[in-house]
Tab-separated table of C-alpha atoms in Angstrom:
chain	number	residue	atom	x	y	z
T	2	LYS	CA	27.081	197.756	357.629
T	3	GLU	CA	26.586	197.673	361.518
T	4	ASP	CA	24.589	194.393	361.430
T	5	SER	CA	27.619	192.584	359.720
T	6	ASP	CA	30.575	194.298	361.592
T	7	ALA	CA	30.596	191.229	363.912
T	8	TYR	CA	31.338	188.920	361.250
T	9	SER	CA	33.311	190.996	358.696
T	10	SER	CA	35.750	193.596	359.943
T	11	GLY	CA	36.728	194.973	356.397
T	12	ALA	CA	40.409	194.023	357.129
T	13	THR	CA	42.351	191.673	354.993
T	14	PHE	CA	45.117	189.437	356.379
T	15	PHE	CA	48.275	188.007	354.875
T	16	MET	CA	49.635	184.424	355.173
T	17	PRO	CA	53.153	184.274	353.898
T	18	ALA	CA	53.960	181.173	352.089
T	19	SER	CA	57.140	180.594	354.088
T	20	VAL	CA	55.482	180.685	357.445
T	21	LYS	CA	53.609	177.912	359.383
T	22	PRO	CA	49.847	178.319	359.684
T	23	ARG	CA	48.669	178.996	363.342
T	24	CYS	CA	45.005	178.350	362.900
T	25	ALA	CA	42.474	176.531	360.718
T	26	LEU	CA	41.691	179.675	358.592
T	27	GLU	CA	45.447	180.357	358.002
T	28	ASN	CA	45.876	176.553	357.110
T	29	LEU	CA	43.019	176.687	354.590
T	30	ALA	CA	44.356	179.942	353.113
T	31	MET	CA	47.803	178.227	352.542
T	32	ASP	CA	45.972	175.009	351.053
T	33	ILE	CA	44.349	177.248	348.639
T	34	PHE	CA	47.642	179.104	347.824
T	35	GLN	CA	49.441	175.812	347.213
T	36	ALA	CA	46.681	174.521	345.208
T	37	HIS	CA	46.875	177.286	342.759
T	38	THR	CA	50.735	177.416	342.670
T	39	LYS	CA	51.448	173.615	342.545
T	40	ASP	CA	52.880	173.717	338.929
T	41	LEU	CA	55.181	176.530	339.881
T	42	GLU	CA	58.556	176.183	341.550
T	43	PRO	CA	59.633	178.244	344.445
T	44	GLY	CA	63.062	180.024	343.710
T	45	LYS	CA	62.434	179.589	339.834
T	46	HIS	CA	59.039	181.010	339.091
T	47	PHE	CA	58.562	183.025	342.376
T	48	ASP	CA	60.269	183.752	345.628
T	49	LEU	CA	58.850	182.610	349.068
T	50	GLU	CA	60.512	185.755	350.504
T	51	ARG	CA	63.363	188.019	349.639
T	52	SER	CA	64.691	191.500	350.131
T	53	ASP	CA	64.602	194.138	347.523
T	54	ILE	CA	67.247	196.886	346.868
T	55	ASN	CA	65.941	199.083	349.792
T	56	MET	CA	66.320	195.936	352.110
T	57	ASN	CA	62.355	195.681	352.234
T	58	ASP	CA	61.056	192.201	352.846
T	59	ILE	CA	58.930	190.834	349.852
T	60	PHE	CA	56.786	187.696	350.244
T	61	SER	CA	54.517	185.591	348.264
T	62	GLY	CA	51.545	184.051	350.074
T	63	ALA	CA	47.773	184.454	350.673
T	64	GLU	CA	45.770	187.515	351.310
T	65	TRP	CA	42.677	186.288	352.987
T	66	TRP	CA	39.450	187.433	354.656
T	67	THR	CA	35.923	186.428	355.554
T	68	LEU	CA	32.610	187.903	354.592
T	69	VAL	CA	29.210	187.081	356.228
T	70	LEU	CA	26.135	188.755	354.851
T	71	GLU	CA	22.548	188.442	355.994
T	72	THR	CA	20.437	187.237	352.941
T	73	SER	CA	16.861	188.422	352.307
T	74	GLU	CA	14.037	187.343	350.047
T	75	PRO	CA	13.677	189.683	347.029
T	76	SER	CA	11.188	192.493	347.808
T	77	GLU	CA	8.475	193.666	345.348
T	78	LYS	CA	10.748	196.529	344.470
T	79	LYS	CA	13.307	194.234	343.003
T	80	GLN	CA	10.928	192.785	340.416
T	81	GLU	CA	10.916	193.695	336.689
T	82	GLY	CA	10.836	197.258	336.065
T	83	CYS	CA	10.821	198.517	339.700
T	84	THR	CA	14.651	199.425	339.744
T	85	ASN	CA	14.580	201.766	336.725
T	86	PRO	CA	16.891	204.706	337.274
T	87	ASP	CA	13.821	206.964	337.277
T	88	SER	CA	12.334	205.287	340.270
T	89	LYS	CA	11.931	207.523	343.246
T	90	GLU	CA	11.767	204.805	345.991
T	91	ASP	CA	14.768	204.676	348.313
T	92	ASP	CA	16.663	201.567	348.903
T	93	THR	CA	16.589	200.276	352.604
T	94	GLU	CA	19.589	198.921	354.463
T	95	ASP	CA	17.929	195.570	354.839
T	96	GLU	CA	17.511	195.281	351.025
T	97	GLU	CA	21.237	195.924	350.491
T	98	ASP	CA	22.501	193.577	353.241
T	99	ASP	CA	23.241	190.826	350.728
T	100	GLU	CA	24.906	193.052	348.110
T	101	VAL	CA	28.454	193.140	347.186
T	102	GLY	CA	29.366	196.064	344.848
T	103	MET	CA	31.232	195.474	341.725
T	104	HIS	CA	35.019	196.003	342.207
T	105	PHE	CA	38.580	194.969	341.417
T	106	ASP	CA	40.697	193.193	343.930
T	107	ALA	CA	43.918	195.214	344.101
T	108	ASP	CA	46.628	196.483	346.523
T	109	TYR	CA	44.684	199.826	347.412
T	110	GLY	CA	47.274	200.811	349.893
T	111	LEU	CA	49.778	200.975	347.050
T	112	GLU	CA	47.175	202.800	344.811
T	113	GLU	CA	47.127	205.537	347.549
T	114	GLN	CA	50.734	206.041	347.265
T	115	LEU	CA	51.047	205.552	343.486
T	116	PRO	CA	47.937	207.152	341.939
T	117	ASN	CA	46.655	205.402	338.601
T	118	TYR	CA	48.624	202.330	339.573
T	119	MET	CA	46.612	199.092	340.355
T	120	LEU	CA	48.390	196.015	341.180
T	121	HIS	CA	46.268	192.964	341.223
T	122	PRO	CA	46.759	189.262	342.765
T	123	ARG	CA	47.665	186.650	340.192
T	124	VAL	CA	44.482	184.570	341.196
T	125	ALA	CA	41.293	185.620	343.059
T	126	THR	CA	39.347	183.048	344.861
T	127	VAL	CA	36.112	182.473	346.566
T	128	THR	CA	35.210	179.584	348.819
T	129	TYR	CA	31.502	179.308	349.820
T	130	LEU	CA	30.912	178.179	353.378
T	131	SER	CA	27.156	178.299	353.023
T	132	ASP	CA	24.496	177.489	350.406
T	133	VAL	CA	22.474	180.548	350.513
T	134	GLY	CA	22.732	184.096	349.246
T	135	VAL	CA	23.390	186.176	346.091
T	136	PRO	CA	25.493	184.772	343.280
T	137	THR	CA	28.964	185.927	342.413
T	138	LEU	CA	29.290	187.654	339.053
T	139	VAL	CA	32.722	187.685	337.349
T	140	LEU	CA	32.949	189.899	334.336
T	141	ASP	CA	35.529	189.663	331.475
T	142	LYS	CA	36.649	193.307	332.152
T	143	ARG	CA	40.235	194.282	333.297
T	144	SER	CA	41.295	197.527	335.004
T	145	PRO	CA	42.719	200.216	332.955
T	146	PRO	CA	46.537	200.379	332.344
T	147	PRO	CA	48.375	203.161	334.373
T	148	ARG	CA	48.683	205.432	331.250
T	149	ASP	CA	44.942	205.772	331.008
T	150	ILE	CA	44.748	208.643	333.441
T	151	GLU	CA	41.070	209.277	332.733
T	152	LYS	CA	39.920	205.764	332.754
T	153	LYS	CA	38.471	205.846	329.386
T	154	THR	CA	39.119	202.160	328.699
T	155	LEU	CA	36.597	201.362	331.485
T	156	ASN	CA	33.786	202.696	329.270
T	157	GLY	CA	31.866	200.552	326.917
T	158	SER	CA	30.183	197.216	326.587
T	159	ILE	CA	30.925	194.094	328.369
T	160	GLU	CA	29.857	190.911	326.550
T	161	ASN	CA	31.127	188.013	328.618
T	162	GLY	CA	30.811	186.997	332.292
T	163	TRP	CA	30.245	184.146	334.808
T	164	LEU	CA	27.775	183.646	337.433
T	165	SER	CA	28.399	181.359	340.474
T	166	CYS	CA	25.640	180.455	343.009
T	167	PRO	CA	26.695	179.402	346.472
T	168	ILE	CA	27.163	175.724	347.572
T	169	VAL	CA	28.754	174.676	350.805
T	170	GLY	CA	32.236	173.824	349.866
T	171	LYS	CA	32.284	175.272	346.232
T	172	HIS	CA	35.391	176.957	345.319
T	173	ILE	CA	35.830	179.406	342.294
T	174	ALA	CA	39.084	180.994	340.875
T	175	PHE	CA	39.690	183.618	338.232
T	176	ASP	CA	42.049	186.054	336.875
T	177	GLY	CA	42.847	188.602	339.768
T	178	ARG	CA	42.457	191.540	337.182
T	179	LEU	CA	38.738	190.943	336.506
T	180	LEU	CA	35.885	193.009	337.674
T	181	HIS	CA	33.507	191.088	340.000
T	182	GLY	CA	30.972	191.403	342.873
T	183	ALA	CA	27.523	190.147	343.928
T	184	PRO	CA	24.839	192.611	342.821
T	185	GLY	CA	21.879	191.041	344.311
T	186	THR	CA	19.322	193.396	342.990
T	187	PHE	CA	20.102	191.998	339.457
T	188	PHE	CA	20.995	188.557	340.229
T	189	PRO	CA	19.123	187.611	343.395
T	190	SER	CA	19.703	184.704	345.909
T	191	SER	CA	17.664	181.420	345.735
T	192	SER	CA	14.530	181.561	347.761
T	193	THR	CA	15.290	177.994	349.352
T	194	THR	CA	18.106	175.973	350.432
T	195	LYS	CA	18.226	172.173	349.749
T	196	VAL	CA	18.966	169.770	352.399
T	197	ILE	CA	19.756	166.352	351.368
T	198	GLU	CA	18.757	163.583	353.992
T	199	GLU	CA	21.260	160.885	354.528
T	200	ARG	CA	18.351	158.268	355.071
T	201	ASP	CA	14.586	158.646	355.575
T	202	GLU	CA	12.972	162.206	355.812
T	203	LYS	CA	10.878	160.930	358.709
T	204	GLU	CA	13.869	160.495	361.013
T	205	PRO	CA	13.829	162.626	364.179
T	206	SER	CA	14.860	166.200	363.649
T	207	ALA	CA	17.525	165.748	366.282
T	208	LYS	CA	19.280	163.253	364.081
T	209	ARG	CA	22.369	164.607	362.344
T	210	ARG	CA	21.938	165.349	358.537
T	211	LYS	CA	24.464	165.682	355.825
T	212	VAL	CA	24.629	168.651	353.472
T	213	GLN	CA	25.903	167.780	350.091
T	214	ASN	CA	29.210	169.535	349.307
T	215	PHE	CA	30.379	170.685	345.797
T	216	ASP	CA	33.098	167.922	345.733
T	217	GLY	CA	30.529	165.197	346.124
T	218	GLY	CA	31.384	164.794	349.833
T	219	SER	CA	29.236	165.732	352.737
T	220	SER	CA	29.471	167.638	356.306
T	221	SER	CA	27.379	166.828	359.305
T	222	VAL	CA	25.128	169.549	360.756
T	223	THR	CA	22.140	169.516	362.972
T	224	ASP	CA	18.957	171.372	362.682
T	225	ASP	CA	20.091	173.846	365.312
T	226	ASP	CA	23.086	174.496	363.362
T	227	ARG	CA	21.128	175.126	360.202
T	228	SER	CA	18.981	177.433	361.879
T	229	LYS	CA	21.964	179.687	362.733
T	230	VAL	CA	23.437	179.795	359.285
T	231	SER	CA	20.627	179.310	356.919
T	232	THR	CA	20.124	183.057	356.426
T	233	LYS	CA	23.808	184.055	356.159
T	234	ARG	CA	25.992	184.064	353.110
T	235	ILE	CA	29.362	182.983	354.238
T	236	THR	CA	32.272	183.168	351.988
T	237	PHE	CA	36.070	182.887	352.495
T	238	MET	CA	38.211	184.987	350.041
T	239	VAL	CA	41.853	184.196	349.204
T	240	ASN	CA	44.007	186.216	346.722
T	241	VAL	CA	47.191	184.732	345.558
T	242	TRP	CA	50.080	187.064	345.451
T	243	LEU	CA	53.380	186.211	344.146
T	244	ASN	CA	56.397	188.413	345.020
T	245	HIS	CA	54.199	190.931	346.542
T	246	CYS	CA	52.433	191.391	349.969
T	247	PRO	CA	49.560	194.241	349.880
T	248	ILE	CA	50.575	197.121	351.911
T	249	ASP	CA	47.465	197.066	354.341
T	250	ALA	CA	47.442	193.243	354.789
T	251	GLU	CA	49.333	191.708	357.703
T	252	PRO	CA	49.300	188.385	359.470
T	253	ILE	CA	46.427	188.242	361.875
T	254	ASN	CA	47.510	189.064	365.321
T	255	ASP	CA	48.104	186.396	367.954
T	256	SER	CA	45.142	187.524	370.207
T	257	LEU	CA	42.494	187.025	367.322
T	258	CYS	CA	44.240	183.937	366.322
T	259	SER	CA	43.980	182.221	369.661
T	260	LEU	CA	40.394	182.834	369.578
T	261	MET	CA	39.833	180.802	366.396
T	262	LYS	CA	39.104	177.283	367.628
T	263	THR	CA	37.627	174.600	365.699
T	264	MET	CA	34.844	172.686	367.351
T	265	TRP	CA	36.972	169.774	368.602
T	266	GLU	CA	39.364	172.254	370.155
T	267	LEU	CA	36.574	173.838	372.298
T	268	ARG	CA	36.596	171.073	374.946
T	269	ALA	CA	39.726	170.151	376.702
T	270	ASP	CA	38.729	166.468	376.670
T	271	GLY	CA	38.218	166.587	372.967
T	272	LYS	CA	34.687	165.029	373.375
T	273	ASP	CA	31.159	166.186	372.516
T	274	GLU	CA	28.215	166.375	374.823
T	275	ASN	CA	27.644	162.731	374.343
T	276	GLY	CA	31.211	161.591	375.363
T	277	LYS	CA	32.206	160.717	371.771
T	278	ASN	CA	35.618	161.505	370.839
T	279	LEU	CA	35.323	164.121	367.980
T	280	LYS	CA	38.500	163.387	366.323
T	281	LYS	CA	38.349	159.451	366.437
T	282	ASP	CA	34.777	159.125	365.433
T	283	ALA	CA	34.304	157.320	362.383
T	284	ASP	CA	31.969	159.859	361.011
T	285	PHE	CA	34.328	162.693	361.942
T	286	ILE	CA	34.827	165.376	359.092
T	287	PRO	CA	37.235	168.290	359.808
T	288	GLY	CA	35.315	171.711	359.680
T	289	LEU	CA	37.780	172.946	357.053
T	290	LYS	CA	39.290	170.449	354.842
T	291	TRP	CA	40.603	171.243	351.434
T	292	SER	CA	39.992	168.715	348.726
T	293	SER	CA	39.782	170.003	345.214
T	294	GLN	CA	38.792	167.983	342.320
T	295	GLU	CA	40.372	168.280	338.801
T	296	ALA	CA	38.083	167.978	335.805
T	297	PRO	CA	38.160	164.375	334.751
T	298	VAL	CA	40.901	163.892	332.054
T	299	HIS	CA	38.800	161.291	330.213
T	300	LYS	CA	36.096	163.624	329.208
T	301	LYS	CA	36.282	165.708	326.095
T	302	PRO	CA	36.842	169.527	326.927
T	303	ALA	CA	33.372	170.382	325.688
T	304	GLU	CA	31.923	168.229	328.423
T	305	ASN	CA	33.588	170.084	331.159
T	306	GLU	CA	32.525	173.589	329.755
T	307	LEU	CA	29.962	175.491	331.722
T	308	PHE	CA	26.379	175.890	330.343
T	309	GLN	CA	25.958	179.206	328.434
T	310	ASP	CA	22.983	181.546	328.474
T	311	LYS	CA	22.387	184.874	326.670
T	312	ILE	CA	21.132	188.140	327.994
T	313	LYS	CA	19.403	190.306	325.441
T	314	LEU	CA	19.564	194.160	324.967
T	315	ALA	CA	15.987	195.663	325.823
T	316	ALA	CA	15.218	197.888	322.975
T	317	ASP	CA	12.976	200.278	325.117
T	318	GLU	CA	14.999	202.144	327.817
T	319	SER	CA	12.176	202.015	330.103
T	320	GLN	CA	12.469	198.415	330.457
T	321	TRP	CA	16.023	198.327	331.615
T	322	ALA	CA	16.582	196.687	334.797
T	323	GLY	CA	18.529	199.500	336.213
T	324	THR	CA	21.972	201.206	337.122
T	325	GLU	CA	24.487	200.320	339.975
T	326	GLU	CA	26.732	203.118	341.075
T	327	VAL	CA	30.115	202.055	342.088
T	328	ILE	CA	33.611	203.462	342.484
T	329	LEU	CA	36.259	202.076	340.276
T	330	CYS	CA	39.875	203.198	340.009
T	331	ASN	CA	38.939	206.225	341.809
T	332	ARG	CA	36.189	207.211	339.459
T	333	GLU	CA	32.409	207.452	339.802
T	334	VAL	CA	31.261	204.635	337.568
T	335	ASP	CA	27.508	203.615	336.443
T	336	VAL	CA	27.087	199.921	335.661
T	337	LEU	CA	24.154	199.917	333.239
T	338	PHE	CA	21.995	196.773	333.107
T	339	CYS	CA	20.296	197.354	329.839
T	340	SER	CA	18.222	194.204	329.768
T	341	THR	CA	14.957	193.351	331.469
T	342	MET	CA	14.900	192.556	335.155
T	343	LYS	CA	13.045	189.409	334.129
T	344	ASP	CA	15.896	188.370	331.862
T	345	LEU	CA	18.506	188.928	334.433
T	346	HIS	CA	16.385	186.969	337.270
T	347	GLY	CA	15.812	184.304	334.758
T	348	VAL	CA	19.472	183.655	334.026
T	349	THR	CA	20.040	183.405	337.798
T	350	LYS	CA	17.375	180.778	338.149
T	351	LYS	CA	18.970	178.890	335.379
T	352	ALA	CA	22.382	178.878	337.118
T	353	GLN	CA	20.751	177.632	340.253
T	354	GLU	CA	19.420	174.675	338.354
T	355	GLU	CA	22.653	173.816	336.759
T	356	LYS	CA	24.940	171.166	338.090
T	357	GLY	CA	27.456	172.989	340.112
T	358	LYS	CA	25.155	176.152	339.994
T	359	SER	CA	27.299	178.039	337.767
T	360	LEU	CA	27.043	179.151	334.083
T	361	GLU	CA	28.706	181.408	331.479
T	362	ILE	CA	26.678	184.546	330.331
T	363	ARG	CA	26.890	186.080	326.923
T	364	PHE	CA	25.505	189.547	326.929
T	365	ASP	CA	24.111	191.244	323.798
T	366	LYS	CA	26.204	194.124	322.860
T	367	ASN	CA	25.428	197.166	325.056
T	368	SER	CA	23.144	195.152	327.214
T	369	LEU	CA	25.795	195.612	329.996
T	370	GLN	CA	27.780	198.774	330.054
T	371	LEU	CA	30.253	200.912	332.086
T	372	LYS	CA	30.018	204.451	332.043
T	373	VAL	CA	32.778	206.494	333.772
T	374	GLY	CA	32.099	209.773	335.572
T	375	ALA	CA	33.819	212.212	337.636
T	376	VAL	CA	36.819	211.624	339.936
T	377	ALA	CA	35.457	210.131	343.269
T	378	VAL	CA	35.817	212.714	346.175
T	379	ASP	CA	36.415	211.248	349.606
T	380	SER	CA	33.703	212.159	352.213
T	381	GLU	CA	36.240	213.438	354.554
T	382	ASP	CA	37.618	215.798	351.879
T	383	GLU	CA	34.096	216.979	351.052
T	384	ASN	CA	33.477	217.859	354.834
T	385	ASP	CA	36.742	219.682	355.106
T	386	GLU	CA	35.712	221.746	352.003
T	387	GLU	CA	32.390	222.562	353.558
T	388	ASP	CA	34.094	223.557	356.773
T	389	GLU	CA	36.503	225.937	355.120
T	390	SER	CA	33.698	227.568	353.002
T	391	SER	CA	31.623	227.992	356.196
T	392	THR	CA	34.407	230.101	357.980
C-alpha cells in the first residue's frame, strides 16, 4: 500500500552467517540466527558457505525484512455478523492497513523456476518493535508436497493454532513451513496501549518513561517518541536458512546500509541535546539488544505451556464470521472462519490479557477451513490476454 511504502519496500535481505554485520539491523538478524542455531555445529550440521557441483555459492544465514503498518480501531463493519460473505459493503484501504494476509514463507524466486516446489526456511521468526497492532496467527498447516499438483492437501479443517499479540521486544519463532499471517478483521488489535510509569503518574510529561519489554527489561521513550510510533505496528522478521539463500534475497546495498544509524550515531559528538554521553549514560540501553530468555528449567513443563482457548463451530452459516481470500501455492484459496465474530474477537481479548499476550487455540472441527479454488492468474497475464482479444 502506498501509505506504508515508506516503511516497507516489499524486499527481503540476506545476511550470510559467515559475514560481519555492517549495521544494527544486520547485527540483530545475525543475533537471532545464532540464537536459533546455537545447538548446531557449523561444518557438521550445516555449512556456513560452500560451492555446489555447478560452482554456485551456497550460504547459510538470515533472511530479514521490516514491516510497518498503520493500525486503526475496529470499525462497526468488523463487528459480529457484518463481515459475512454475503455482505455487499466494500472494504476501504484504511480498514485493511493493519492486515497481513495468510501466507507461507518460502523461496518464491525458486518456485517461479520450479513450479509446485516450495522450499521453506528452517525457522520463521517475528520480533515486535511496538506494542500495538493486530496479533500474529500461526496455524498448524503445512504447504502441500511437490507431488500434490492440484494442492488438494490444502483443503479441509485446521484444528490447532497460536495467537501472539505485539509487545515491545517480544520474539516468537515457529516451524518455517507453517501457514501464518495477521488477519485483523477476525483477530483485531487491542484498542489501547499500556505505558508503565517508572515512578509517579504525576511526573512531568517531558520526563522519560519506561516501556516494559517482554523479557522483563525496559527501554526509555519520551511522550514525543510515543506519539510518533503509537499507531504503527512495527515488526522485524527473520527467517533462518541452512545451506540455502533465497534467490531474490541479497545483502542490503551499501548506500541503504549507510543510512541506518542508531540514535547515538546521529551526532558526531555522541551526546544528546543536554550534553549527556549517550553511550556512557548509566541509563543507556542500546536500541537493538538481543537478550532471549529460556523457560526456567525448575518449572514443570505444564507450567510453561500457553493458556488454551477453544473456538466453536457456528451451526448456522448466517452466523459465520466471514471469508478471507488469499493466494497460496499459486492457487486461489478461501480461508473460511465458520465461527461467530464474537468468538474470534473474544479469543483475541483473552490473548491480550494473558501473560506474554499469547495463547494456543483449539478450533472445533470445520470451524476454520481452507477451500482451494482455481489456479491464480497473474494480473499482467490477464491484461495481455485482454489486449490480444481486442486486436
